Amino acid sequence: MKYIAPHPGSGRGPNDEYIDGNPAESVIGSIPPAAAIEHPMREIMHVIDYAGLLPADDDPEDLQLLRKAIEQLITGAGTGTSSNVGMIGMFASSSAPSGWLKANGAYVDIATYPSLHAVVGTTYGPLQNSNTEFKLPDLQGEFLRGWDENGLVDTGRTLGSNQDYATARPQTSSATRFNDSNDGLPLSPAQGTLTGNPDHVGFVRLAYGSEQLAAGVLTADGQTVGIDVHNPVDGDAETRPRNVALLACIKT
């Protein structure tokens, strides 16, 4: 919205300020054009409407709507496109801020959150309670991963799908032994190959000689050789990086 100067007929320039009239001193006050009143009102109404706070018919003199609208838009609770309905946010509090819901898998009313339902739909579960409630995503205790829509890295996934924890297999396809011949080679491939990756990861010591691995049996010079295997058994129930627990919420 541009500045609307006083009406030229009031004797003022197009960029001058508005002044009050003073009959005692023969000063003519500024004459405001209709646009000077209409345009600011329309600008204010656009902000209020964008925040989803249309004036109530039973309270036409509510003079707090603009303030409420600005607060709604700052917190992201408005219904305009800039409010990013459905966006996930992490908060350092135990309760969801205004304009957000906890992403805890709860069912909420469609009539209360129509914009969020339009975004989420039935991605995280079927409708309930005679199709009047939809399910929110449940991000409690979960790490987030970008959806691989083209299936180049994380194949076979759909938007909103869950994935259980896992540990990657060791990237090897052959048995490896320590070389104790003091020839400066710390490791060398054993004869024979492994089908797939080994089931256990640890440290293996093999006797030096003409080792061979066939059908799961290791022999050296025709004799069965003992294998010392150290498998790490200490650990937790999952594989995870260091992390901080925050409250996951979804914008309404």
JSON list of C-alpha atoms in Angstrom, two decimals, residues 65-247:
[
{"chain": "A", "resi": 65, "resn": "LEU", "atom": "CA", "xyz": [-8.59, -8.66, 15.91]},
{"chain": "A", "resi": 66, "resn": "LEU", "atom": "CA", "xyz": [-5.51, -7.14, 14.28]},
{"chain": "A", "resi": 67, "resn": "ARG", "atom": "CA", "xyz": [-3.38, -7.89, 17.35]},
{"chain": "A", "resi": 68, "resn": "LYS", "atom": "CA", "xyz": [-4.73, -11.44, 17.50]},
{"chain": "A", "resi": 69, "resn": "ALA", "atom": "CA", "xyz": [-4.11, -11.92, 13.80]},
{"chain": "A", "resi": 70, "resn": "ILE", "atom": "CA", "xyz": [-0.49, -10.79, 14.08]},
{"chain": "A", "resi": 71, "resn": "GLU", "atom": "CA", "xyz": [0.06, -13.15, 17.04]},
{"chain": "A", "resi": 72, "resn": "GLN", "atom": "CA", "xyz": [-1.51, -16.02, 15.09]},
{"chain": "A", "resi": 73, "resn": "LEU", "atom": "CA", "xyz": [0.71, -15.43, 12.08]},
{"chain": "A", "resi": 74, "resn": "ILE", "atom": "CA", "xyz": [3.85, -15.11, 14.19]},
{"chain": "A", "resi": 75, "resn": "THR", "atom": "CA", "xyz": [3.17, -18.45, 15.89]},
{"chain": "A", "resi": 76, "resn": "GLY", "atom": "CA", "xyz": [2.13, -20.06, 12.59]},
{"chain": "A", "resi": 77, "resn": "ALA", "atom": "CA", "xyz": [-1.44, -20.68, 13.64]},
{"chain": "A", "resi": 78, "resn": "GLY", "atom": "CA", "xyz": [-3.02, -18.77, 10.77]},
{"chain": "A", "resi": 79, "resn": "THR", "atom": "CA", "xyz": [-4.88, -20.43, 7.93]},
{"chain": "A", "resi": 80, "resn": "GLY", "atom": "CA", "xyz": [-2.95, -18.65, 5.17]},
{"chain": "A", "resi": 81, "resn": "THR", "atom": "CA", "xyz": [-0.47, -20.45, 2.96]},
{"chain": "A", "resi": 82, "resn": "SER", "atom": "CA", "xyz": [2.49, -18.95, 4.80]},
{"chain": "A", "resi": 83, "resn": "SER", "atom": "CA", "xyz": [1.50, -20.73, 8.01]},
{"chain": "A", "resi": 84, "resn": "ASN", "atom": "CA", "xyz": [2.88, -24.02, 6.61]},
{"chain": "A", "resi": 85, "resn": "VAL", "atom": "CA", "xyz": [0.12, -26.26, 7.93]},
{"chain": "A", "resi": 86, "resn": "GLY", "atom": "CA", "xyz": [1.48, -29.76, 8.54]},
{"chain": "A", "resi": 87, "resn": "MET", "atom": "CA", "xyz": [5.06, -28.63, 9.19]},
{"chain": "A", "resi": 88, "resn": "ILE", "atom": "CA", "xyz": [6.92, -30.54, 11.92]},
{"chain": "A", "resi": 89, "resn": "GLY", "atom": "CA", "xyz": [8.68, -28.55, 14.63]},
{"chain": "A", "resi": 90, "resn": "MET", "atom": "CA", "xyz": [10.78, -29.50, 17.68]},
{"chain": "A", "resi": 91, "resn": "PHE", "atom": "CA", "xyz": [10.23, -27.58, 20.92]},
{"chain": "A", "resi": 92, "resn": "ALA", "atom": "CA", "xyz": [12.11, -27.39, 24.20]},
{"chain": "A", "resi": 93, "resn": "SER", "atom": "CA", "xyz": [8.97, -27.63, 26.31]},
{"chain": "A", "resi": 94, "resn": "SER", "atom": "CA", "xyz": [6.60, -30.36, 27.48]},
{"chain": "A", "resi": 95, "resn": "SER", "atom": "CA", "xyz": [3.51, -28.76, 25.94]},
{"chain": "A", "resi": 96, "resn": "ALA", "atom": "CA", "xyz": [2.68, -27.75, 22.38]},
{"chain": "A", "resi": 97, "resn": "PRO", "atom": "CA", "xyz": [2.70, -23.97, 21.70]},
{"chain": "A", "resi": 98, "resn": "SER", "atom": "CA", "xyz": [-0.29, -22.12, 20.32]},
{"chain": "A", "resi": 99, "resn": "GLY", "atom": "CA", "xyz": [-1.09, -23.21, 16.78]},
{"chain": "A", "resi": 100, "resn": "TRP", "atom": "CA", "xyz": [0.60, -26.61, 17.16]},
{"chain": "A", "resi": 101, "resn": "LEU", "atom": "CA", "xyz": [-0.39, -30.11, 18.29]},
{"chain": "A", "resi": 102, "resn": "LYS", "atom": "CA", "xyz": [1.80, -32.80, 19.78]},
{"chain": "A", "resi": 103, "resn": "ALA", "atom": "CA", "xyz": [2.82, -35.30, 17.09]},
{"chain": "A", "resi": 104, "resn": "ASN", "atom": "CA", "xyz": [1.90, -38.24, 19.32]},
{"chain": "A", "resi": 105, "resn": "GLY", "atom": "CA", "xyz": [-0.41, -40.30, 17.12]},
{"chain": "A", "resi": 106, "resn": "ALA", "atom": "CA", "xyz": [-3.58, -38.93, 18.70]},
{"chain": "A", "resi": 107, "resn": "TYR", "atom": "CA", "xyz": [-6.88, -38.66, 16.85]},
{"chain": "A", "resi": 108, "resn": "VAL", "atom": "CA", "xyz": [-8.26, -35.11, 16.48]},
{"chain": "A", "resi": 109, "resn": "ASP", "atom": "CA", "xyz": [-11.49, -33.68, 15.16]},
{"chain": "A", "resi": 110, "resn": "ILE", "atom": "CA", "xyz": [-11.67, -32.91, 11.43]},
{"chain": "A", "resi": 111, "resn": "ALA", "atom": "CA", "xyz": [-14.07, -30.03, 11.98]},
{"chain": "A", "resi": 112, "resn": "THR", "atom": "CA", "xyz": [-11.66, -28.40, 14.43]},
{"chain": "A", "resi": 113, "resn": "TYR", "atom": "CA", "xyz": [-8.57, -28.79, 12.21]},
{"chain": "A", "resi": 114, "resn": "PRO", "atom": "CA", "xyz": [-9.84, -28.85, 8.61]},
{"chain": "A", "resi": 115, "resn": "SER", "atom": "CA", "xyz": [-6.64, -27.37, 7.12]},
{"chain": "A", "resi": 116, "resn": "LEU", "atom": "CA", "xyz": [-4.43, -29.93, 8.84]},
{"chain": "A", "resi": 117, "resn": "HIS", "atom": "CA", "xyz": [-6.73, -32.75, 7.79]},
{"chain": "A", "resi": 118, "resn": "ALA", "atom": "CA", "xyz": [-6.50, -31.54, 4.19]},
{"chain": "A", "resi": 119, "resn": "VAL", "atom": "CA", "xyz": [-2.71, -31.99, 4.40]},
{"chain": "A", "resi": 120, "resn": "VAL", "atom": "CA", "xyz": [-2.45, -35.16, 6.51]},
{"chain": "A", "resi": 121, "resn": "GLY", "atom": "CA", "xyz": [-5.55, -37.05, 5.43]},
{"chain": "A", "resi": 122, "resn": "THR", "atom": "CA", "xyz": [-5.28, -40.76, 6.26]},
{"chain": "A", "resi": 123, "resn": "THR", "atom": "CA", "xyz": [-1.49, -40.98, 5.85]},
{"chain": "A", "resi": 124, "resn": "TYR", "atom": "CA", "xyz": [-1.01, -42.04, 9.46]},
{"chain": "A", "resi": 125, "resn": "GLY", "atom": "CA", "xyz": [-4.12, -44.13, 9.98]},
{"chain": "A", "resi": 126, "resn": "PRO", "atom": "CA", "xyz": [-7.76, -44.56, 8.95]},
{"chain": "A", "resi": 127, "resn": "LEU", "atom": "CA", "xyz": [-10.48, -42.16, 10.05]},
{"chain": "A", "resi": 128, "resn": "GLN", "atom": "CA", "xyz": [-12.30, -42.96, 13.28]},
{"chain": "A", "resi": 129, "resn": "ASN", "atom": "CA", "xyz": [-15.45, -42.05, 15.18]},
{"chain": "A", "resi": 130, "resn": "SER", "atom": "CA", "xyz": [-17.77, -42.19, 12.17]},
{"chain": "A", "resi": 131, "resn": "ASN", "atom": "CA", "xyz": [-15.11, -40.58, 9.97]},
{"chain": "A", "resi": 132, "resn": "THR", "atom": "CA", "xyz": [-15.01, -37.40, 12.06]},
{"chain": "A", "resi": 133, "resn": "GLU", "atom": "CA", "xyz": [-11.46, -37.81, 13.42]},
{"chain": "A", "resi": 134, "resn": "PHE", "atom": "CA", "xyz": [-8.08, -38.25, 11.74]},
{"chain": "A", "resi": 135, "resn": "LYS", "atom": "CA", "xyz": [-4.78, -39.48, 13.13]},
{"chain": "A", "resi": 136, "resn": "LEU", "atom": "CA", "xyz": [-1.68, -37.36, 13.70]},
{"chain": "A", "resi": 137, "resn": "PRO", "atom": "CA", "xyz": [1.82, -38.72, 13.05]},
{"chain": "A", "resi": 138, "resn": "ASP", "atom": "CA", "xyz": [3.44, -40.34, 16.08]},
{"chain": "A", "resi": 139, "resn": "LEU", "atom": "CA", "xyz": [7.02, -39.07, 16.36]},
{"chain": "A", "resi": 140, "resn": "GLN", "atom": "CA", "xyz": [7.58, -40.00, 19.99]},
{"chain": "A", "resi": 141, "resn": "GLY", "atom": "CA", "xyz": [11.07, -41.47, 20.30]},
{"chain": "A", "resi": 142, "resn": "GLU", "atom": "CA", "xyz": [11.64, -41.39, 16.54]},
{"chain": "A", "resi": 143, "resn": "PHE", "atom": "CA", "xyz": [14.36, -39.94, 14.33]},
{"chain": "A", "resi": 144, "resn": "LEU", "atom": "CA", "xyz": [13.14, -38.26, 11.14]},
{"chain": "A", "resi": 145, "resn": "ARG", "atom": "CA", "xyz": [14.35, -39.28, 7.69]},
{"chain": "A", "resi": 146, "resn": "GLY", "atom": "CA", "xyz": [13.70, -37.53, 4.42]},
{"chain": "A", "resi": 147, "resn": "TRP", "atom": "CA", "xyz": [11.27, -39.47, 2.24]},
{"chain": "A", "resi": 148, "resn": "ASP", "atom": "CA", "xyz": [13.12, -41.03, -0.70]},
{"chain": "A", "resi": 149, "resn": "GLU", "atom": "CA", "xyz": [10.35, -40.38, -3.21]},
{"chain": "A", "resi": 150, "resn": "ASN", "atom": "CA", "xyz": [12.45, -41.64, -6.13]},
{"chain": "A", "resi": 151, "resn": "GLY", "atom": "CA", "xyz": [13.66, -44.78, -4.33]},
{"chain": "A", "resi": 152, "resn": "LEU", "atom": "CA", "xyz": [17.37, -44.14, -4.91]},
{"chain": "A", "resi": 153, "resn": "VAL", "atom": "CA", "xyz": [18.62, -44.75, -1.34]},
{"chain": "A", "resi": 154, "resn": "ASP", "atom": "CA", "xyz": [15.81, -45.79, 0.99]},
{"chain": "A", "resi": 155, "resn": "THR", "atom": "CA", "xyz": [13.82, -47.96, -1.38]},
{"chain": "A", "resi": 156, "resn": "GLY", "atom": "CA", "xyz": [10.34, -49.34, -0.87]},
{"chain": "A", "resi": 157, "resn": "ARG", "atom": "CA", "xyz": [9.15, -46.57, 1.45]},
{"chain": "A", "resi": 158, "resn": "THR", "atom": "CA", "xyz": [5.91, -44.62, 1.41]},
{"chain": "A", "resi": 159, "resn": "LEU", "atom": "CA", "xyz": [5.32, -41.19, 2.91]},
{"chain": "A", "resi": 160, "resn": "GLY", "atom": "CA", "xyz": [4.72, -41.49, 6.64]},
{"chain": "A", "resi": 161, "resn": "SER", "atom": "CA", "xyz": [5.82, -45.13, 6.87]},
{"chain": "A", "resi": 162, "resn": "ASN", "atom": "CA", "xyz": [7.70, -46.42, 9.91]},
{"chain": "A", "resi": 163, "resn": "GLN", "atom": "CA", "xyz": [11.03, -48.24, 9.73]},
{"chain": "A", "resi": 164, "resn": "ASP", "atom": "CA", "xyz": [12.49, -50.46, 12.47]},
{"chain": "A", "resi": 165, "resn": "TYR", "atom": "CA", "xyz": [16.06, -50.01, 13.70]},
{"chain": "A", "resi": 166, "resn": "ALA", "atom": "CA", "xyz": [18.86, -51.98, 12.08]},
{"chain": "A", "resi": 167, "resn": "THR", "atom": "CA", "xyz": [22.65, -52.31, 12.00]},
{"chain": "A", "resi": 168, "resn": "ALA", "atom": "CA", "xyz": [24.42, -52.43, 8.64]},
{"chain": "A", "resi": 169, "resn": "ARG", "atom": "CA", "xyz": [26.25, -55.64, 7.77]},
{"chain": "A", "resi": 170, "resn": "PRO", "atom": "CA", "xyz": [30.05, -55.56, 7.53]},
{"chain": "A", "resi": 171, "resn": "GLN", "atom": "CA", "xyz": [31.00, -54.76, 3.96]},
{"chain": "A", "resi": 172, "resn": "THR", "atom": "CA", "xyz": [33.02, -57.89, 3.20]},
{"chain": "A", "resi": 173, "resn": "SER", "atom": "CA", "xyz": [32.58, -61.02, 1.13]},
{"chain": "A", "resi": 174, "resn": "SER", "atom": "CA", "xyz": [35.68, -63.02, 2.03]},
{"chain": "A", "resi": 175, "resn": "ALA", "atom": "CA", "xyz": [37.28, -64.40, 5.17]},
{"chain": "A", "resi": 176, "resn": "THR", "atom": "CA", "xyz": [40.31, -62.50, 6.42]},
{"chain": "A", "resi": 177, "resn": "ARG", "atom": "CA", "xyz": [43.11, -63.72, 8.69]},
{"chain": "A", "resi": 178, "resn": "PHE", "atom": "CA", "xyz": [46.02, -62.32, 10.60]},
{"chain": "A", "resi": 179, "resn": "ASN", "atom": "CA", "xyz": [49.33, -63.02, 8.94]},
{"chain": "A", "resi": 180, "resn": "ASP", "atom": "CA", "xyz": [51.91, -64.11, 11.55]},
{"chain": "A", "resi": 181, "resn": "SER", "atom": "CA", "xyz": [54.80, -64.74, 9.16]},
{"chain": "A", "resi": 182, "resn": "ASN", "atom": "CA", "xyz": [56.42, -61.41, 10.13]},
{"chain": "A", "resi": 183, "resn": "ASP", "atom": "CA", "xyz": [56.55, -60.37, 6.50]},
{"chain": "A", "resi": 184, "resn": "GLY", "atom": "CA", "xyz": [55.05, -56.96, 7.24]},
{"chain": "A", "resi": 185, "resn": "LEU", "atom": "CA", "xyz": [51.57, -57.83, 5.94]},
{"chain": "A", "resi": 186, "resn": "PRO", "atom": "CA", "xyz": [49.07, -57.48, 8.79]},
{"chain": "A", "resi": 187, "resn": "LEU", "atom": "CA", "xyz": [46.10, -58.99, 6.96]},
{"chain": "A", "resi": 188, "resn": "SER", "atom": "CA", "xyz": [45.62, -61.17, 3.93]},
{"chain": "A", "resi": 189, "resn": "PRO", "atom": "CA", "xyz": [42.64, -62.94, 2.36]},
{"chain": "A", "resi": 190, "resn": "ALA", "atom": "CA", "xyz": [42.10, -66.55, 3.31]},
{"chain": "A", "resi": 191, "resn": "GLN", "atom": "CA", "xyz": [41.46, -69.11, 0.63]},
{"chain": "A", "resi": 192, "resn": "GLY", "atom": "CA", "xyz": [37.80, -69.71, -0.09]},
{"chain": "A", "resi": 193, "resn": "THR", "atom": "CA", "xyz": [34.92, -67.23, 0.01]},
{"chain": "A", "resi": 194, "resn": "LEU", "atom": "CA", "xyz": [32.03, -66.52, 2.29]},
{"chain": "A", "resi": 195, "resn": "THR", "atom": "CA", "xyz": [28.49, -66.57, 0.95]},
{"chain": "A", "resi": 196, "resn": "GLY", "atom": "CA", "xyz": [26.91, -63.35, 2.17]},
{"chain": "A", "resi": 197, "resn": "ASN", "atom": "CA", "xyz": [28.17, -61.39, 5.13]},
{"chain": "A", "resi": 198, "resn": "PRO", "atom": "CA", "xyz": [29.24, -62.98, 8.42]},
{"chain": "A", "resi": 199, "resn": "ASP", "atom": "CA", "xyz": [26.69, -63.22, 11.20]},
{"chain": "A", "resi": 200, "resn": "HIS", "atom": "CA", "xyz": [29.08, -61.98, 13.88]},
{"chain": "A", "resi": 201, "resn": "VAL", "atom": "CA", "xyz": [31.61, -59.20, 14.02]},
{"chain": "A", "resi": 202, "resn": "GLY", "atom": "CA", "xyz": [34.72, -59.48, 16.16]},
{"chain": "A", "resi": 203, "resn": "PHE", "atom": "CA", "xyz": [38.40, -60.34, 16.18]},
{"chain": "A", "resi": 204, "resn": "VAL", "atom": "CA", "xyz": [39.48, -63.67, 14.72]},
{"chain": "A", "resi": 205, "resn": "ARG", "atom": "CA", "xyz": [42.90, -65.34, 15.13]},
{"chain": "A", "resi": 206, "resn": "LEU", "atom": "CA", "xyz": [43.77, -68.16, 12.75]},
{"chain": "A", "resi": 207, "resn": "ALA", "atom": "CA", "xyz": [46.76, -70.49, 12.83]},
{"chain": "A", "resi": 208, "resn": "TYR", "atom": "CA", "xyz": [49.34, -69.73, 10.17]},
{"chain": "A", "resi": 209, "resn": "GLY", "atom": "CA", "xyz": [49.66, -72.22, 7.35]},
{"chain": "A", "resi": 210, "resn": "SER", "atom": "CA", "xyz": [47.78, -73.21, 4.25]},
{"chain": "A", "resi": 211, "resn": "GLU", "atom": "CA", "xyz": [44.38, -72.34, 5.66]},
{"chain": "A", "resi": 212, "resn": "GLN", "atom": "CA", "xyz": [41.32, -73.18, 3.67]},
{"chain": "A", "resi": 213, "resn": "LEU", "atom": "CA", "xyz": [37.69, -72.35, 4.32]},
{"chain": "A", "resi": 214, "resn": "ALA", "atom": "CA", "xyz": [35.27, -74.85, 2.84]},
{"chain": "A", "resi": 215, "resn": "ALA", "atom": "CA", "xyz": [31.70, -75.56, 3.93]},
{"chain": "A", "resi": 216, "resn": "GLY", "atom": "CA", "xyz": [32.27, -73.58, 7.09]},
{"chain": "A", "resi": 217, "resn": "VAL", "atom": "CA", "xyz": [35.28, -75.68, 8.24]},
{"chain": "A", "resi": 218, "resn": "LEU", "atom": "CA", "xyz": [38.74, -74.14, 8.48]},
{"chain": "A", "resi": 219, "resn": "THR", "atom": "CA", "xyz": [41.70, -76.47, 7.89]},
{"chain": "A", "resi": 220, "resn": "ALA", "atom": "CA", "xyz": [45.47, -75.90, 7.80]},
{"chain": "A", "resi": 221, "resn": "ASP", "atom": "CA", "xyz": [47.82, -78.48, 6.32]},
{"chain": "A", "resi": 222, "resn": "GLY", "atom": "CA", "xyz": [45.01, -81.02, 6.41]},
{"chain": "A", "resi": 223, "resn": "GLN", "atom": "CA", "xyz": [44.33, -80.45, 10.13]},
{"chain": "A", "resi": 224, "resn": "THR", "atom": "CA", "xyz": [41.38, -78.71, 11.71]},
{"chain": "A", "resi": 225, "resn": "VAL", "atom": "CA", "xyz": [42.46, -75.41, 13.19]},
{"chain": "A", "resi": 226, "resn": "GLY", "atom": "CA", "xyz": [40.88, -73.74, 16.21]},
{"chain": "A", "resi": 227, "resn": "ILE", "atom": "CA", "xyz": [39.49, -70.26, 15.82]},
{"chain": "A", "resi": 228, "resn": "ASP", "atom": "CA", "xyz": [39.45, -67.69, 18.59]},
{"chain": "A", "resi": 229, "resn": "VAL", "atom": "CA", "xyz": [36.54, -65.34, 18.07]},
{"chain": "A", "resi": 230, "resn": "HIS", "atom": "CA", "xyz": [35.71, -62.35, 20.21]},
{"chain": "A", "resi": 231, "resn": "ASN", "atom": "CA", "xyz": [32.15, -61.16, 19.68]},
{"chain": "A", "resi": 232, "resn": "PRO", "atom": "CA", "xyz": [31.20, -57.91, 21.42]},
{"chain": "A", "resi": 233, "resn": "VAL", "atom": "CA", "xyz": [28.12, -58.56, 23.55]},
{"chain": "A", "resi": 234, "resn": "ASP", "atom": "CA", "xyz": [27.90, -55.34, 25.54]},
{"chain": "A", "resi": 235, "resn": "GLY", "atom": "CA", "xyz": [25.54, -52.67, 24.26]},
{"chain": "A", "resi": 236, "resn": "ASP", "atom": "CA", "xyz": [21.99, -51.39, 24.21]},
{"chain": "A", "resi": 237, "resn": "ALA", "atom": "CA", "xyz": [18.79, -52.54, 22.57]},
{"chain": "A", "resi": 238, "resn": "GLU", "atom": "CA", "xyz": [19.26, -50.17, 19.61]},
{"chain": "A", "resi": 239, "resn": "THR", "atom": "CA", "xyz": [21.89, -48.42, 17.52]},
{"chain": "A", "resi": 240, "resn": "ARG", "atom": "CA", "xyz": [21.71, -44.63, 17.84]},
{"chain": "A", "resi": 241, "resn": "PRO", "atom": "CA", "xyz": [23.81, -41.46, 17.78]},
{"chain": "A", "resi": 242, "resn": "ARG", "atom": "CA", "xyz": [24.06, -39.02, 20.65]},
{"chain": "A", "resi": 243, "resn": "ASN", "atom": "CA", "xyz": [20.83, -37.06, 20.87]},
{"chain": "A", "resi": 244, "resn": "VAL", "atom": "CA", "xyz": [18.64, -34.67, 22.83]},
{"chain": "A", "resi": 245, "resn": "ALA", "atom": "CA", "xyz": [14.94, -35.32, 23.50]},
{"chain": "A", "resi": 246, "resn": "LEU", "atom": "CA", "xyz": [12.64, -32.51, 22.35]},
{"chain": "A", "resi": 247, "resn": "LEU", "atom": "CA", "xyz": [8.88, -32.33, 21.85]}
]
